[in-house]
């Protein structure tokens, strides 16, 4: 092939390539000068900024040591108030108990510690004419069938420990107290029939005696 034909073929092939490439760029919207302009200018999208609300300022944080000190002071104050109240109640109870132990009889006043063994709010029966064979257990066995039975005791001499011939039984319920007085009076306890009556132990209490004296003075009896 001569040189003129070769040059004509090369020119035709070059033109053919330009047509093919130009068509592809046009199909994507990037042909000619428009494509160069699109590639050289970057796409910039402006986003409007929204106004931001100011956040409220946080409260000033309390120092841990200050908070702990405040809590400890509150706890200490509460404990102190509780201890003071308890001390007052115990003092009042001790005074009331001491008053109940003060007895009056035969023109003299003494402290009867034997009353510590008994319920101060019970219903008590005096049991008289007991034989020497009766002890606390035998006396209790005679009254234990009553539901509210609490205690039975035979009174003995402090030195010889011999029975003085009487004792006491106590009940929590007044109905058991009344039933025992009616049903057990004259019944044998040991070798003798027992004589029952309502105990008058409260009448020897010093407060009770003073109260009765004041009532007599008001009535002009003394």
mmCIF file of N, CA and C in Angstrom, residues 49-103:
data_model
loop_
_atom_site.group_PDB
_atom_site.id
_atom_site.type_symbol
_atom_site.label_atom_id
_atom_site.label_comp_id
_atom_site.label_asym_id
_atom_site.label_seq_id
_atom_site.Cartn_x
_atom_site.Cartn_y
_atom_site.Cartn_z
ATOM 1 N N UNK A 49 -28.370 27.246 58.210
ATOM 2 C CA UNK A 49 -28.176 26.889 59.610
ATOM 3 C C UNK A 49 -29.394 27.271 60.427
ATOM 4 N N UNK A 50 -29.908 26.305 61.251
ATOM 5 C CA UNK A 50 -31.062 26.580 62.107
ATOM 6 C C UNK A 50 -30.611 27.312 63.363
ATOM 7 N N UNK A 51 -31.428 28.221 63.854
ATOM 8 C CA UNK A 51 -31.046 28.918 65.097
ATOM 9 C C UNK A 51 -31.061 27.959 66.284
ATOM 10 N N UNK A 52 -30.068 27.967 67.116
ATOM 11 C CA UNK A 52 -29.941 27.079 68.260
ATOM 12 C C UNK A 52 -30.423 27.774 69.533
ATOM 13 N N UNK A 53 -31.266 27.015 70.308
ATOM 14 C CA UNK A 53 -31.764 27.559 71.578
ATOM 15 C C UNK A 53 -30.683 27.451 72.636
ATOM 16 N N UNK A 54 -30.547 28.484 73.398
ATOM 17 C CA UNK A 54 -29.511 28.408 74.458
ATOM 18 C C UNK A 54 -29.916 27.419 75.546
ATOM 19 N N UNK A 55 -29.005 26.545 75.996
ATOM 20 C CA UNK A 55 -29.276 25.569 77.050
ATOM 21 C C UNK A 55 -29.246 26.257 78.414
ATOM 22 N N UNK A 56 -30.208 25.876 79.279
ATOM 23 C CA UNK A 56 -30.185 26.491 80.627
ATOM 24 C C UNK A 56 -28.934 26.093 81.378
ATOM 25 N N UNK A 57 -28.439 27.010 82.115
ATOM 26 C CA UNK A 57 -27.207 26.753 82.862
ATOM 27 C C UNK A 57 -27.490 25.758 83.983
ATOM 28 N N UNK A 58 -26.673 24.727 84.164
ATOM 29 C CA UNK A 58 -26.897 23.743 85.240
ATOM 30 C C UNK A 58 -26.735 24.389 86.601
ATOM 31 N N UNK A 59 -27.513 23.890 87.590
ATOM 32 C CA UNK A 59 -27.377 24.456 88.944
ATOM 33 C C UNK A 59 -25.990 24.181 89.489
ATOM 34 N N UNK A 60 -25.512 25.047 90.305
ATOM 35 C CA UNK A 60 -24.168 24.823 90.862
ATOM 36 C C UNK A 60 -24.137 23.563 91.708
ATOM 37 N N UNK A 61 -23.239 22.690 91.388
ATOM 38 C CA UNK A 61 -23.132 21.418 92.093
ATOM 39 C C UNK A 61 -22.578 21.640 93.491
ATOM 40 N N UNK A 62 -23.255 20.930 94.473
ATOM 41 C CA UNK A 62 -22.784 21.040 95.855
ATOM 42 C C UNK A 62 -21.548 20.177 96.030
ATOM 43 N N UNK A 63 -20.632 20.697 96.724
ATOM 44 C CA UNK A 63 -19.414 19.952 96.970
ATOM 45 C C UNK A 63 -19.726 18.690 97.767
ATOM 46 N N UNK A 64 -19.128 17.546 97.418
ATOM 47 C CA UNK A 64 -19.425 16.296 98.143
ATOM 48 C C UNK A 64 -19.187 16.406 99.641
ATOM 49 N N UNK A 65 -18.143 17.077 100.041
ATOM 50 C CA UNK A 65 -17.850 17.176 101.474
ATOM 51 C C UNK A 65 -18.916 17.983 102.196
ATOM 52 N N UNK A 66 -19.406 19.062 101.560
ATOM 53 C CA UNK A 66 -20.443 19.877 102.185
ATOM 54 C C UNK A 66 -21.739 19.089 102.322
ATOM 55 N N UNK A 67 -22.084 18.321 101.292
ATOM 56 C CA UNK A 67 -23.300 17.512 101.340
ATOM 57 C C UNK A 67 -23.215 16.448 102.424
ATOM 58 N N UNK A 68 -22.075 15.784 102.514
ATOM 59 C CA UNK A 68 -21.885 14.768 103.541
ATOM 60 C C UNK A 68 -21.961 15.368 104.936
ATOM 61 N N UNK A 69 -21.406 16.542 105.118
ATOM 62 C CA UNK A 69 -21.452 17.208 106.418
ATOM 63 C C UNK A 69 -22.891 17.551 106.789
ATOM 64 N N UNK A 70 -23.663 18.011 105.818
ATOM 65 C CA UNK A 70 -25.063 18.351 106.084
ATOM 66 C C UNK A 70 -25.862 17.114 106.482
ATOM 67 N N UNK A 71 -25.637 15.990 105.787
ATOM 68 C CA UNK A 71 -26.337 14.743 106.111
ATOM 69 C C UNK A 71 -25.965 14.257 107.506
ATOM 70 N N UNK A 72 -24.682 14.307 107.830
ATOM 71 C CA UNK A 72 -24.228 13.857 109.153
ATOM 72 C C UNK A 72 -24.821 14.710 110.267
ATOM 73 N N UNK A 73 -24.917 16.014 110.048
ATOM 74 C CA UNK A 73 -25.507 16.886 111.055
ATOM 75 C C UNK A 73 -26.981 16.571 111.271
ATOM 76 N N UNK A 74 -27.715 16.292 110.164
ATOM 77 C CA UNK A 74 -29.137 15.966 110.286
ATOM 78 C C UNK A 74 -29.336 14.653 111.032
ATOM 79 N N UNK A 75 -28.513 13.652 110.713
ATOM 80 C CA UNK A 75 -28.612 12.355 111.393
ATOM 81 C C UNK A 75 -28.274 12.494 112.872
ATOM 82 N N UNK A 76 -27.220 13.250 113.172
ATOM 83 C CA UNK A 76 -26.824 13.441 114.572
ATOM 84 C C UNK A 76 -27.920 14.154 115.361
ATOM 85 N N UNK A 77 -28.564 15.139 114.743
ATOM 86 C CA UNK A 77 -29.636 15.864 115.426
ATOM 87 C C UNK A 77 -30.824 14.945 115.705
ATOM 88 N N UNK A 78 -31.157 14.114 114.716
ATOM 89 C CA UNK A 78 -32.281 13.192 114.897
ATOM 90 C C UNK A 78 -31.988 12.176 115.986
ATOM 91 N N UNK A 79 -30.773 11.651 116.012
ATOM 92 C CA UNK A 79 -30.396 10.685 117.038
ATOM 93 C C UNK A 79 -30.409 11.327 118.415
ATOM 94 N N UNK A 80 -29.937 12.562 118.505
ATOM 95 C CA UNK A 80 -29.925 13.260 119.794
ATOM 96 C C UNK A 80 -31.338 13.475 120.314
ATOM 97 N N UNK A 81 -32.243 13.896 119.432
ATOM 98 C CA UNK A 81 -33.632 14.095 119.840
ATOM 99 C C UNK A 81 -34.258 12.784 120.312
ATOM 100 N N UNK A 82 -33.956 11.680 119.591
ATOM 101 C CA UNK A 82 -34.484 10.382 120.000
ATOM 102 C C UNK A 82 -33.963 9.937 121.351
ATOM 103 N N UNK A 83 -32.672 10.157 121.599
ATOM 104 C CA UNK A 83 -32.093 9.773 122.886
ATOM 105 C C UNK A 83 -32.660 10.595 124.030
ATOM 106 N N UNK A 84 -32.863 11.894 123.776
ATOM 107 C CA UNK A 84 -33.442 12.756 124.819
ATOM 108 C C UNK A 84 -34.853 12.320 125.148
ATOM 109 N N UNK A 85 -35.649 12.021 124.104
ATOM 110 C CA UNK A 85 -37.029 11.581 124.330
ATOM 111 C C UNK A 85 -37.062 10.251 125.078
ATOM 112 N N UNK A 86 -36.169 9.337 124.701
ATOM 113 C CA UNK A 86 -36.118 8.041 125.374
ATOM 114 C C UNK A 86 -35.711 8.194 126.836
ATOM 115 N N UNK A 87 -34.754 9.086 127.092
ATOM 116 C CA UNK A 87 -34.321 9.312 128.471
ATOM 117 C C UNK A 87 -35.460 9.872 129.316
ATOM 118 N N UNK A 88 -36.260 10.779 128.729
ATOM 119 C CA UNK A 88 -37.401 11.330 129.460
ATOM 120 C C UNK A 88 -38.415 10.238 129.790
ATOM 121 N N UNK A 89 -38.685 9.375 128.804
ATOM 122 C CA UNK A 89 -39.658 8.300 129.030
ATOM 123 C C UNK A 89 -39.170 7.326 130.096
ATOM 124 N N UNK A 90 -37.874 6.976 130.023
ATOM 125 C CA UNK A 90 -37.333 6.047 131.031
ATOM 126 C C UNK A 90 -37.343 6.679 132.410
ATOM 127 N N UNK A 91 -37.054 7.971 132.486
ATOM 128 C CA UNK A 91 -37.072 8.646 133.783
ATOM 129 C C UNK A 91 -38.483 8.660 134.363
ATOM 130 N N UNK A 92 -39.465 8.908 133.498
ATOM 131 C CA UNK A 92 -40.855 8.923 133.957
ATOM 132 C C UNK A 92 -41.290 7.537 134.419
ATOM 133 N N UNK A 93 -40.895 6.503 133.651
ATOM 134 C CA UNK A 93 -41.237 5.135 134.038
ATOM 135 C C UNK A 93 -40.598 4.760 135.369
ATOM 136 N N UNK A 94 -39.348 5.175 135.559
ATOM 137 C CA UNK A 94 -38.667 4.866 136.814
ATOM 138 C C UNK A 94 -39.350 5.546 137.997
ATOM 139 N N UNK A 95 -39.798 6.806 137.796
ATOM 140 C CA UNK A 95 -40.502 7.507 138.870
ATOM 141 C C UNK A 95 -41.836 6.845 139.185
ATOM 142 N N UNK A 96 -42.562 6.466 138.118
ATOM 143 C CA UNK A 96 -43.855 5.804 138.327
ATOM 144 C C UNK A 96 -43.676 4.469 139.041
ATOM 145 N N UNK A 97 -42.622 3.745 138.634
ATOM 146 C CA UNK A 97 -42.367 2.449 139.270
ATOM 147 C C UNK A 97 -41.998 2.627 140.737
ATOM 148 N N UNK A 98 -41.203 3.639 141.031
ATOM 149 C CA UNK A 98 -40.812 3.887 142.414
ATOM 150 C C UNK A 98 -42.032 4.237 143.268
ATOM 151 N N UNK A 99 -42.941 5.020 142.675
ATOM 152 C CA UNK A 99 -44.154 5.379 143.417
ATOM 153 C C UNK A 99 -44.992 4.146 143.736
ATOM 154 N N UNK A 100 -45.042 3.203 142.773
ATOM 155 C CA UNK A 100 -45.846 1.999 143.007
ATOM 156 C C UNK A 100 -45.229 1.105 144.071
ATOM 157 N N UNK A 101 -43.904 1.195 144.263
ATOM 158 C CA UNK A 101 -43.241 0.361 145.259
ATOM 159 C C UNK A 101 -43.292 0.960 146.659
ATOM 160 N N UNK A 102 -43.651 2.235 146.769
ATOM 161 C CA UNK A 102 -43.742 2.865 148.083
ATOM 162 C C UNK A 102 -45.032 2.423 148.775
ATOM 163 N N UNK A 103 -44.868 1.834 149.964
ATOM 164 C CA UNK A 103 -46.020 1.288 150.702
ATOM 165 C C UNK A 103 -46.173 2.024 152.027
#
